[in-house]
Short mmCIF file of C-alpha atoms and ligand atoms in Angstrom, two decimals:
data_model
loop_
_atom_site.label_atom_id
_atom_site.label_comp_id
_atom_site.label_asym_id
_atom_site.label_seq_id
_atom_site.Cartn_x
_atom_site.Cartn_y
_atom_site.Cartn_z
CA UNK S 1 -45.27 19.70 -48.66
CA UNK S 2 -42.45 17.89 -47.12
CA UNK S 3 -39.54 16.73 -49.26
CA UNK S 4 -39.31 13.65 -46.93
CA UNK S 5 -39.55 10.19 -48.60
CA UNK S 6 -42.11 7.78 -47.44
CA UNK S 7 -39.50 5.73 -45.62
CA UNK S 8 -38.19 8.78 -43.92
CA UNK S 9 -41.62 9.83 -42.81
CA UNK S 10 -42.39 6.37 -41.57
CA UNK S 11 -39.05 6.19 -39.69
CA UNK S 12 -39.76 9.42 -38.04
CA UNK S 13 -43.05 8.05 -36.76
CA UNK S 14 -41.90 4.57 -35.77
CA UNK S 15 -38.16 4.70 -34.71
CA UNK S 16 -36.75 5.78 -31.37
CA UNK S 17 -35.19 9.24 -31.77
CA UNK S 18 -31.87 9.51 -30.11
CA UNK S 19 -29.84 12.65 -30.46
CA UNK S 20 -27.13 14.55 -28.71
CA UNK S 21 -28.85 16.88 -26.18
CA UNK S 22 -26.43 19.60 -26.96
CA UNK S 23 -27.67 19.61 -30.59
CA UNK S 24 -31.35 19.14 -29.66
CA UNK S 25 -31.54 21.86 -27.07
CA UNK S 26 -31.88 25.65 -27.23
CA UNK S 27 -28.97 27.81 -26.28
CA UNK S 28 -30.84 29.05 -23.30
CA UNK S 29 -31.03 25.40 -21.89
CA UNK S 30 -27.33 25.08 -22.29
CA UNK S 31 -26.77 28.37 -20.52
CA UNK S 32 -28.82 27.14 -17.65
CA UNK S 33 -26.89 23.93 -17.48
CA UNK S 34 -23.76 25.90 -17.20
CA UNK S 35 -25.22 28.07 -14.37
CA UNK S 36 -26.58 24.95 -12.55
CA UNK S 37 -23.08 23.39 -12.66
CA UNK S 38 -21.39 26.34 -10.91
CA UNK S 39 -23.32 25.51 -7.83
CA UNK S 40 -22.63 21.83 -8.31
CA UNK S 41 -18.86 22.27 -8.42
CA UNK S 42 -19.04 24.30 -5.18
CA UNK S 43 -21.02 21.47 -3.59
CA UNK S 44 -18.44 18.89 -4.79
CA UNK S 45 -15.69 20.77 -3.13
CA UNK S 46 -17.47 21.07 0.14
CA UNK S 47 -19.01 17.55 0.24
CA UNK S 48 -15.93 15.26 0.01
CA UNK S 49 -17.41 12.71 2.42
CA UNK S 50 -20.76 11.65 3.57
CA UNK S 51 -20.54 13.73 6.74
CA UNK S 52 -19.37 16.80 4.90
CA UNK S 53 -22.20 16.20 2.31
CA UNK S 54 -24.85 16.18 5.10
CA UNK S 55 -23.29 19.52 6.41
CA UNK S 56 -23.30 21.00 3.03
CA UNK S 57 -26.96 19.86 2.26
CA UNK S 58 -28.13 21.20 5.63
CA UNK S 59 -26.53 24.61 4.91
CA UNK S 60 -28.29 24.79 1.55
CA UNK S 61 -31.59 23.53 2.96
CA UNK S 62 -31.48 25.98 6.02
CA UNK S 63 -30.92 28.84 3.60
CA UNK S 64 -34.08 27.91 1.80
CA UNK S 65 -36.13 27.79 5.03
CA UNK S 66 -35.99 24.08 6.10
CA UNK S 67 -36.04 23.60 9.67
CA UNK S 68 -34.74 20.61 11.78
CA UNK S 69 -37.33 17.90 12.38
CA UNK S 70 -39.03 17.95 15.76
CA UNK S 71 -40.65 14.83 16.77
CA UNK S 72 -44.37 15.20 17.78
CA UNK S 73 -44.70 18.59 15.94
CA UNK S 74 -47.68 18.92 13.67
CA UNK S 75 -46.43 19.78 10.12
CA UNK S 76 -48.91 21.11 7.53
CA UNK S 77 -48.80 21.28 3.77
CA UNK S 78 -45.92 23.42 2.57
CA UNK S 79 -43.71 22.94 5.71
CA UNK S 80 -40.29 21.89 4.90
CA UNK S 81 -37.87 20.12 7.30
CA UNK S 82 -34.76 17.94 7.42
CA UNK S 83 -34.05 14.73 9.36
CA UNK S 84 -30.42 14.21 10.20
CA UNK S 85 -29.48 10.57 10.64
CA UNK S 86 -26.23 10.43 12.72
CA UNK S 87 -24.62 13.12 10.52
CA UNK S 88 -24.08 10.67 7.77
CA UNK S 89 -27.51 10.48 6.07
CA UNK S 90 -30.13 13.13 5.53
CA UNK S 91 -33.73 13.45 4.45
CA UNK S 92 -35.31 16.71 3.21
CA UNK S 93 -39.05 16.64 3.55
CA UNK S 94 -41.45 18.92 1.76
CA UNK S 95 -45.00 18.27 3.21
CA UNK S 96 -47.51 17.85 0.39
CA UNK S 97 -51.18 18.81 0.07
CA UNK S 98 -52.43 15.30 0.10
CA UNK S 99 -52.09 13.02 3.12
CA UNK S 100 -49.38 10.33 2.87
CA UNK S 101 -51.76 7.38 2.50
CA UNK S 102 -52.10 8.67 -1.07
CA UNK S 103 -48.48 7.98 -1.39
CA UNK S 104 -45.32 10.11 -1.08
CA UNK S 105 -42.62 10.76 -3.61
CA UNK S 106 -39.12 9.76 -2.80
CA UNK S 107 -35.95 10.68 -4.45
CA UNK S 108 -33.00 8.75 -3.07
CA UNK S 109 -29.29 9.41 -3.90
CA UNK S 110 -26.29 8.49 -1.98
CA UNK S 111 -23.49 10.68 -0.53
CA UNK S 112 -20.83 8.11 0.24
CA UNK S 113 -18.04 7.39 -2.36
CA UNK S 114 -15.26 5.00 -2.62
CA UNK S 115 -12.21 6.06 -0.70
CA UNK S 116 -9.49 4.85 1.71
CA UNK S 117 -10.66 4.57 5.27
CA UNK S 118 -7.98 4.55 8.24
CA UNK S 119 -7.84 1.28 10.01
CA UNK S 120 -8.78 1.47 13.78
CA UNK S 121 -5.01 1.27 14.63
CA UNK S 122 -3.58 3.11 11.67
CA UNK S 123 -0.45 4.90 12.77
CA UNK S 124 3.04 3.33 12.26
CA UNK S 125 6.59 4.08 11.50
CA UNK S 126 8.83 2.20 9.13
CA UNK S 127 12.40 3.15 8.12
CA UNK S 128 11.82 6.55 9.82
CA UNK S 129 8.86 7.46 7.90
CA UNK S 130 5.30 7.60 9.41
CA UNK S 131 2.24 6.12 7.66
CA UNK S 132 -1.36 5.25 8.00
CA UNK S 133 -2.71 1.75 7.33
CA UNK S 134 -6.00 2.00 5.36
CA UNK S 135 -8.81 -0.26 4.60
CA UNK S 136 -10.38 0.73 1.21
CA UNK S 137 -14.19 1.48 1.31
CA UNK S 138 -16.33 0.55 -1.81
CA UNK S 139 -15.23 -0.90 -5.13
CA UNK S 140 -12.05 0.82 -6.09
CA UNK S 141 -9.35 -0.18 -8.63
CA UNK S 142 -6.52 0.04 -6.19
CA UNK S 143 -3.70 0.81 -8.55
CA UNK S 144 -5.62 4.20 -9.29
CA UNK S 145 -5.16 5.35 -5.78
CA UNK S 146 -1.21 5.67 -5.69
CA UNK S 147 0.57 8.84 -6.40
CA UNK S 148 -2.41 11.15 -6.22
CA UNK S 149 -2.63 13.87 -3.50
CA UNK S 150 -4.99 12.85 -0.70
CA UNK S 151 -6.90 14.83 1.97
CA UNK S 152 -7.89 13.58 5.36
CA UNK S 153 -11.48 14.01 6.56
CA UNK S 154 -13.52 12.81 9.40
CA UNK S 155 -13.91 12.67 13.24
CA UNK S 156 -12.13 11.62 16.42
CA UNK S 157 -14.70 10.96 19.23
CA UNK S 158 -12.93 10.87 22.57
CA UNK S 159 -14.21 8.65 25.45
CA UNK S 160 -16.13 11.58 26.98
CA UNK S 161 -18.02 11.94 23.83
CA UNK S 162 -16.17 15.13 22.66
CA UNK S 163 -16.00 15.15 18.90
CA UNK S 164 -13.15 16.54 16.98
CA UNK S 165 -13.52 17.35 13.31
CA UNK S 166 -10.65 16.72 11.04
CA UNK S 167 -10.23 18.45 7.66
CA UNK S 168 -6.78 18.59 6.18
CA UNK S 169 -5.58 18.84 2.62
CA UNK S 170 -8.35 20.86 0.86
CA UNK S 171 -6.83 24.24 1.30
CA UNK S 172 -4.08 25.18 -1.16
CA UNK S 173 -1.76 25.84 1.80
CA UNK S 174 -2.67 22.57 3.61
CA UNK S 175 -0.33 19.68 3.55
CA UNK S 176 -1.57 16.56 1.48
CA UNK S 177 -0.87 12.89 1.81
CA UNK S 178 -0.02 10.15 -0.63
CA UNK S 179 0.07 6.52 -1.23
CA UNK S 180 3.44 5.77 -3.07
CA UNK S 181 4.09 3.35 -5.80
CA UNK S 182 7.12 1.58 -7.26
CA UNK S 183 9.39 3.44 -9.69
CA UNK S 184 9.28 1.73 -13.19
CA UNK S 185 12.99 0.93 -12.87
CA UNK S 186 12.35 -1.43 -10.19
CA UNK S 187 8.86 -2.61 -10.96
CA UNK S 188 9.65 -5.54 -13.19
CA UNK S 189 8.26 -8.05 -10.63
CA UNK S 190 5.15 -5.89 -9.73
CA UNK S 191 4.40 -5.32 -13.48
CA UNK S 192 3.96 -9.09 -13.89
CA UNK S 193 0.96 -9.02 -11.45
CA UNK S 194 -2.53 -8.69 -12.94
CA UNK S 195 -4.03 -5.27 -12.88
CA UNK S 196 -6.48 -6.21 -10.28
CA UNK S 197 -3.48 -7.30 -8.12
CA UNK S 198 -1.20 -4.43 -9.22
CA UNK S 199 -1.51 -2.68 -5.90
CA UNK S 200 -2.75 -4.89 -3.00
CA UNK S 201 -4.93 -3.77 -0.09
CA UNK S 202 -2.15 -3.87 2.32
CA UNK S 203 -0.08 -1.71 0.04
CA UNK S 204 -2.41 1.24 0.37
CA UNK S 205 -0.37 2.88 3.09
CA UNK S 206 -0.57 6.67 3.31
CA UNK S 207 2.61 8.60 3.90
CA UNK S 208 2.16 11.20 6.62
CA UNK S 209 5.51 12.33 7.96
CA UNK S 210 9.28 12.02 8.08
CA UNK S 211 10.46 14.49 10.77
CA UNK S 212 11.66 12.80 14.00
CA UNK S 213 10.96 14.19 17.52
CA UNK S 214 14.42 15.86 18.11
CA UNK S 215 14.74 15.87 21.89
CA UNK S 216 15.11 12.09 22.53
CA UNK S 217 17.10 9.13 21.60
CA UNK S 218 14.40 6.53 21.61
CA UNK S 219 12.72 4.61 18.81
CA UNK S 220 9.62 5.54 16.62
CA UNK S 221 10.45 9.27 16.77
CA UNK S 222 8.74 10.12 13.63
CA UNK S 223 5.53 8.53 14.79
CA UNK S 224 5.97 10.22 18.19
CA UNK S 225 6.28 13.65 16.47
CA UNK S 226 3.20 13.07 14.46
CA UNK S 227 1.31 12.10 17.64
CA UNK S 228 2.65 15.11 19.33
CA UNK S 229 1.27 17.33 16.39
CA UNK S 230 -2.10 15.55 16.48
CA UNK S 231 -2.24 16.07 20.28
CA UNK S 232 -1.49 19.75 19.96
CA UNK S 233 -3.99 20.22 17.22
CA UNK S 234 -6.82 17.92 18.34
CA UNK S 235 -6.10 16.91 21.93
CA UNK S 236 -6.05 13.24 20.94
CA UNK S 237 -3.78 10.40 21.84
CA UNK S 238 -3.12 7.13 19.82
CA UNK S 239 -6.00 5.28 21.30
CA UNK S 240 -8.43 7.90 20.13
CA UNK S 241 -8.01 6.43 16.57
CA UNK S 242 -10.05 3.43 17.84
CA UNK S 243 -13.24 5.62 17.98
CA UNK S 244 -12.62 7.69 14.90
CA UNK S 245 -13.90 7.66 11.39
CA UNK S 246 -11.11 9.13 9.24
CA UNK S 247 -11.22 8.95 5.52
CA UNK S 248 -8.62 9.74 2.77
CA UNK S 249 -9.99 11.10 -0.40
CA UNK S 250 -8.44 12.79 -3.43
CA UNK S 251 -7.27 16.29 -2.70
CA UNK S 252 -8.38 17.63 -5.93
CA UNK S 253 -11.00 20.23 -6.70
CA UNK S 254 -13.83 19.95 -9.16
CA UNK S 255 -13.07 21.68 -12.52
CA UNK S 256 -14.33 21.91 -16.04
CA UNK S 257 -13.08 19.34 -18.48
CA UNK S 258 -12.45 20.00 -22.25
CA UNK S 259 -11.55 23.11 -24.25
CA UNK S 260 -15.28 23.63 -24.64
CA UNK S 261 -15.84 23.29 -20.84
CA UNK S 262 -18.64 20.93 -21.49
CA UNK S 263 -17.84 18.43 -18.86
CA UNK S 264 -16.90 18.27 -15.12
CA UNK S 265 -14.07 16.36 -13.55
CA UNK S 266 -13.99 15.69 -9.87
CA UNK S 267 -13.84 13.07 -7.04
CA UNK S 268 -16.97 11.54 -5.69
CA UNK S 269 -19.45 12.35 -8.44
CA UNK S 270 -20.89 8.88 -7.87
CA UNK S 271 -23.32 9.80 -6.46
CA UNK S 272 -23.03 13.61 -5.68
CA UNK S 273 -23.89 14.27 -9.29
CA UNK S 274 -27.41 12.88 -8.48
CA UNK S 275 -27.45 14.09 -4.74
CA UNK S 276 -26.91 17.71 -5.74
CA UNK S 277 -29.80 17.81 -8.35
CA UNK S 278 -32.06 16.03 -5.83
CA UNK S 279 -31.20 18.70 -3.22
CA UNK S 280 -31.94 21.52 -5.61
CA UNK S 281 -35.11 19.90 -6.78
CA UNK S 282 -36.31 19.71 -3.18
CA UNK S 283 -35.25 23.33 -2.51
CA UNK S 284 -37.21 24.54 -5.66
CA UNK S 285 -40.29 22.60 -4.83
CA UNK S 286 -42.46 24.86 -2.61
CA UNK S 287 -45.87 23.15 -2.14
CA UNK S 288 -45.98 19.73 -3.77
CA UNK S 289 -49.18 17.77 -4.22
CA UNK S 290 -47.63 14.67 -2.61
CA UNK S 291 -45.13 14.93 0.24
CA UNK S 292 -41.60 14.85 -1.28
CA UNK S 293 -38.86 13.01 0.65
CA UNK S 294 -35.31 13.53 -0.65
CA UNK S 295 -33.01 10.94 0.88
CA UNK S 296 -29.28 11.29 0.96
CA UNK S 297 -28.14 7.81 1.99
CA UNK S 298 -24.78 6.65 3.36
CA UNK S 299 -23.24 3.14 2.81
CA UNK S 300 -24.50 2.51 -0.71
CA UNK S 301 -20.98 1.71 -1.86
CA UNK S 302 -20.60 -1.14 0.58
CA UNK S 303 -23.98 -2.64 0.02
CA UNK S 304 -26.36 -0.20 1.86
CA UNK S 305 -25.99 -2.18 5.18
CA UNK S 306 -25.78 -0.31 8.52
CA UNK S 307 -28.19 2.24 10.21
CA UNK S 308 -27.25 5.03 7.93
CA UNK S 309 -27.65 2.90 4.75
CA UNK S 310 -31.03 2.30 2.98
CA UNK S 311 -31.22 -1.36 3.92
CA UNK S 312 -32.01 -0.02 7.32
CA UNK S 313 -35.56 1.19 8.47
CA UNK S 314 -34.48 4.86 8.30
CA UNK S 315 -36.65 5.64 5.27
CA UNK S 316 -39.53 3.38 6.39
CA UNK S 317 -39.79 5.01 9.68
CA UNK S 318 -39.51 8.42 8.26
CA UNK S 319 -42.64 7.66 6.14
CA UNK S 320 -44.39 6.10 9.17
CA UNK S 321 -43.75 9.23 11.26
CA UNK S 322 -45.40 11.39 8.47
CA UNK S 323 -48.44 8.98 8.26
CA UNK S 324 -48.73 8.80 11.97
CA UNK S 325 -48.66 12.61 12.32
CA UNK S 326 -51.47 12.81 9.61
CA UNK S 327 -53.43 9.98 11.35
CA UNK S 328 -53.31 7.80 8.11
CA UNK S 329 -52.22 4.18 7.72
CA UNK S 330 -48.47 3.92 7.32
CA UNK S 331 -48.24 0.72 5.31
CA UNK S 332 -50.71 2.05 2.86
CA UNK S 333 -48.62 5.08 2.62
CA UNK S 334 -45.58 3.08 1.54
CA UNK S 335 -47.58 0.95 -0.88
CA UNK S 336 -48.89 4.01 -2.80
CA UNK S 337 -45.44 5.66 -2.87
CA UNK S 338 -43.12 6.13 -5.78
CA UNK S 339 -39.40 6.60 -6.02
CA UNK S 340 -36.50 7.59 -8.12
CA UNK S 341 -33.41 5.86 -7.18
CA UNK S 342 -31.12 8.61 -8.29
CA UNK S 343 -27.78 7.02 -9.08
CA UNK S 344 -25.25 7.10 -11.73
CA UNK S 345 -24.83 4.77 -14.72
CA UNK S 346 -21.69 4.00 -16.77
CA UNK S 347 -21.20 6.38 -19.77
CA UNK S 348 -19.74 4.85 -22.84
CA UNK S 349 -16.06 5.58 -23.02
CA UNK S 350 -14.68 5.88 -26.67
CA UNK S 351 -11.62 3.96 -25.49
CA UNK S 352 -13.45 1.07 -23.89
CA UNK S 353 -16.50 0.64 -26.00
CA UNK S 354 -16.19 -3.15 -26.12
CA UNK S 355 -17.68 -3.56 -22.53
CA UNK S 356 -20.85 -1.74 -23.71
CA UNK S 357 -23.66 -2.87 -25.91
CA UNK S 358 -24.23 0.16 -28.01
CA UNK S 359 -28.07 -0.05 -28.44
CA UNK S 360 -28.50 -0.18 -24.66
CA UNK S 361 -25.67 1.95 -23.45
CA UNK S 362 -25.68 5.53 -22.05
CA UNK S 363 -23.69 8.27 -23.73
CA UNK S 364 -22.50 11.70 -22.51
CA UNK S 365 -24.74 14.57 -23.51
CA UNK S 366 -27.58 12.21 -24.28
CA UNK S 367 -29.41 13.30 -21.12
CA UNK S 368 -30.53 11.65 -17.90
CA UNK S 369 -30.31 7.93 -17.89
CA UNK S 370 -33.26 5.66 -16.95
CA UNK S 371 -32.00 2.28 -15.80
CA UNK S 372 -34.83 -0.24 -15.67
CA UNK S 373 -32.71 -2.85 -13.82
CA UNK S 374 -29.13 -3.39 -12.71
CA UNK S 375 -27.80 -6.54 -11.23
CA UNK S 376 -25.30 -9.07 -12.53
CA UNK S 377 -25.57 -12.17 -14.70
CA UNK S 378 -29.29 -13.00 -15.16
CA UNK S 379 -30.49 -9.81 -13.42
CA UNK S 380 -29.38 -11.11 -10.15
CA UNK S 381 -29.86 -8.72 -7.19
CA UNK S 382 -31.84 -6.07 -8.65
CA UNK S 383 -35.26 -4.41 -8.56
CA UNK S 384 -36.52 -4.57 -12.14
CA UNK S 385 -38.97 -1.55 -12.55
CA UNK S 386 -42.35 -2.43 -13.87
CA UNK S 387 -43.40 -1.50 -17.45
CA UNK S 388 -46.27 0.48 -15.81
CA UNK S 389 -43.98 2.55 -13.70
CA UNK S 390 -41.46 3.14 -16.52
CA UNK S 391 -44.31 4.26 -18.81
CA UNK S 392 -45.37 6.76 -16.13
CA UNK S 393 -41.77 8.15 -15.89
CA UNK S 394 -41.45 8.30 -19.56
CA UNK S 395 -44.60 10.37 -19.89
CA UNK S 396 -43.51 12.66 -17.12
CA UNK S 397 -40.11 13.25 -18.55
CA UNK S 398 -41.44 13.87 -22.18
CA UNK S 399 -44.00 16.28 -20.80
CA UNK S 400 -41.35 18.26 -18.88
CA UNK S 401 -39.09 18.46 -21.91
CA UNK S 402 -36.29 16.40 -20.28
CA UNK S 403 -33.71 14.89 -22.60
CA UNK S 404 -33.33 11.26 -21.49
CA UNK S 405 -31.97 8.02 -22.65
CA UNK S 406 -31.94 4.40 -21.26
CA UNK S 407 -28.76 2.54 -20.23
CA UNK S 408 -27.74 -0.93 -19.03
CA UNK S 409 -24.60 -1.27 -17.01
CA UNK S 410 -22.54 -2.69 -19.71
CA UNK S 411 -22.80 -6.00 -21.83
CA UNK S 412 -24.65 -8.97 -20.43
CA UNK S 413 -22.15 -10.94 -18.33
CA UNK S 414 -19.47 -8.24 -18.56
CA UNK S 415 -19.90 -7.41 -14.85
CA UNK S 416 -22.73 -5.77 -12.99
CA UNK S 417 -23.66 -3.61 -10.07
CA UNK S 418 -26.49 -2.34 -7.80
CA UNK S 419 -28.15 0.67 -6.31
CA UNK S 420 -30.52 1.43 -3.45
CA UNK S 421 -33.47 0.61 -5.69
CA UNK S 422 -33.99 -2.85 -4.50
CA UNK S 423 -34.07 -1.87 -0.81
CA UNK S 424 -36.71 0.75 -1.42
CA UNK S 425 -38.62 -1.74 -3.62
CA UNK S 426 -38.54 -4.09 -0.67
CA UNK S 427 -40.85 -1.44 1.13
CA UNK S 428 -43.54 -1.94 -1.56
CA UNK S 429 -42.67 1.32 -3.21
CA UNK S 430 -42.52 1.68 -7.01
CA UNK S 431 -38.93 2.54 -7.92
CA UNK S 432 -36.73 3.02 -10.91
CA UNK S 433 -33.04 4.19 -11.36
CA UNK S 434 -32.48 7.50 -12.92
CA UNK S 435 -29.15 9.28 -12.92
CA UNK S 436 -26.13 10.79 -14.83
CA UNK S 437 -23.82 8.86 -17.02
CA UNK S 438 -20.11 8.83 -15.58
CA UNK S 439 -16.77 8.17 -17.13
CA UNK S 440 -14.07 6.55 -14.94
CA UNK S 441 -16.69 5.74 -12.22
CA UNK S 442 -15.18 5.04 -8.75
CA UNK S 443 -11.74 6.42 -9.93
CA UNK S 444 -10.18 9.20 -7.71
CA UNK S 445 -11.30 11.60 -10.58
CA UNK S 446 -14.61 11.02 -12.38
CA UNK S 447 -15.97 12.79 -15.57
CA UNK S 448 -19.58 13.78 -16.26
CA UNK S 449 -21.31 16.04 -18.81
CA UNK S 450 -22.94 19.33 -17.66
CA UNK S 451 -25.97 18.88 -19.90
CA UNK S 452 -26.83 15.48 -18.39
CA UNK S 453 -26.55 16.99 -14.83
CA UNK S 454 -28.95 19.65 -15.65
CA UNK S 455 -31.32 17.08 -17.23
CA UNK S 456 -31.14 15.10 -13.97
CA UNK S 457 -32.31 18.22 -12.08
CA UNK S 458 -35.17 18.85 -14.56
CA UNK S 459 -36.17 15.22 -14.08
CA UNK S 460 -36.19 15.22 -10.33
CA UNK S 461 -38.09 18.68 -10.35
CA UNK S 462 -40.72 17.20 -12.49
CA UNK S 463 -41.03 14.13 -10.33
CA UNK S 464 -41.29 16.29 -7.21
CA UNK S 465 -44.17 18.33 -8.77
MN1 MN N 501 -23.72 5.04 -7.04
MN1 MN N 502 -20.79 3.57 -6.94
#
């Protein structure tokens, strides 16, 4: 005999059940989440840029037996390989038992994050200090990027094609860089600016030196000394900045947040918090029924344009290559394929709840978020996943014991955003967004909950199988 009232019984049968996943789950699940996030934090520290994320993912994949793709080679079920797109985007392929015209399974996350890129001609000296001019990449709130330690990553490519890697600021003994801001004592005028305008694009100048070259009486001696140091270390001259990709990112390491250590704080969790679970799901999927393609895309934060972004034909041709190798129709393969667009959503922040609509917002520790559509205003610029496909994903998640929730990106007309989902939908593939809720998204230091990250992994694992 239950002591539940009739209304309680009926509610239990009819109402949506939403509960904190940390209350809902066994201790063993929480322990596994904790363990999973040890690897995640390591990945975050190694994968601060899209190029570094590709290198880190390849290292993990190689250890798990993935081999570099060879065009023309016949791959059979159970074979695993990776396709490196210009060192900035990557696909991990686990060949399935079924031919590709039955459809492939695609998990797509992105590995680029908002940051400060150096301009093509960045180096200058002003009042005997040397600085870099930057051009911000992605949607940043510019005022957040001042007075935080920065690291510098990327490549110089010399005219003869020699590539020189730059990696300064991650080691505790490395120097760091910084964008300075005004002191409050003299900020009366600046403080009258709107928050959006508080720091302007041309004020995001990175301080890199103050020591003048001492054997000369000419001008620009601090700049000269910096170039001398760069020349000694990398063999470059000023014109080599023209063919370089150098990125300033926060020089902070991933760490636990909270006395209870239930959360993670780090730079670049949008979208490495989905990329890492996607990689691990691929690693842990040995012989899937359908071929699994795990895409780590570049350029999502600038709209997915460019040949390493998902608006390009990179993914399409990857599927075509598999279909061609198996002698099946490539467009049929795409049409029968399914995708998880693995990207973050906004978590509800206790301090800023008014931008969210509670009934349709994502919360920390409530599990992985399904986002049916993104876009702005009247759902402009989004792929709206079909009811049929969402039903299939719901069934899959429930069967796998994954704790999940749904989320919209804030209140209607409060703003908006997009993911790679619409570009994959353009290929005729069924796609829905699934990811981890994030606080302070796009800030130099973003916060997530360990439980949600582990649920993202379980969701992607279930999808792969
Ligand atoms: Mn994202
Ligand atoms: Mn983003």
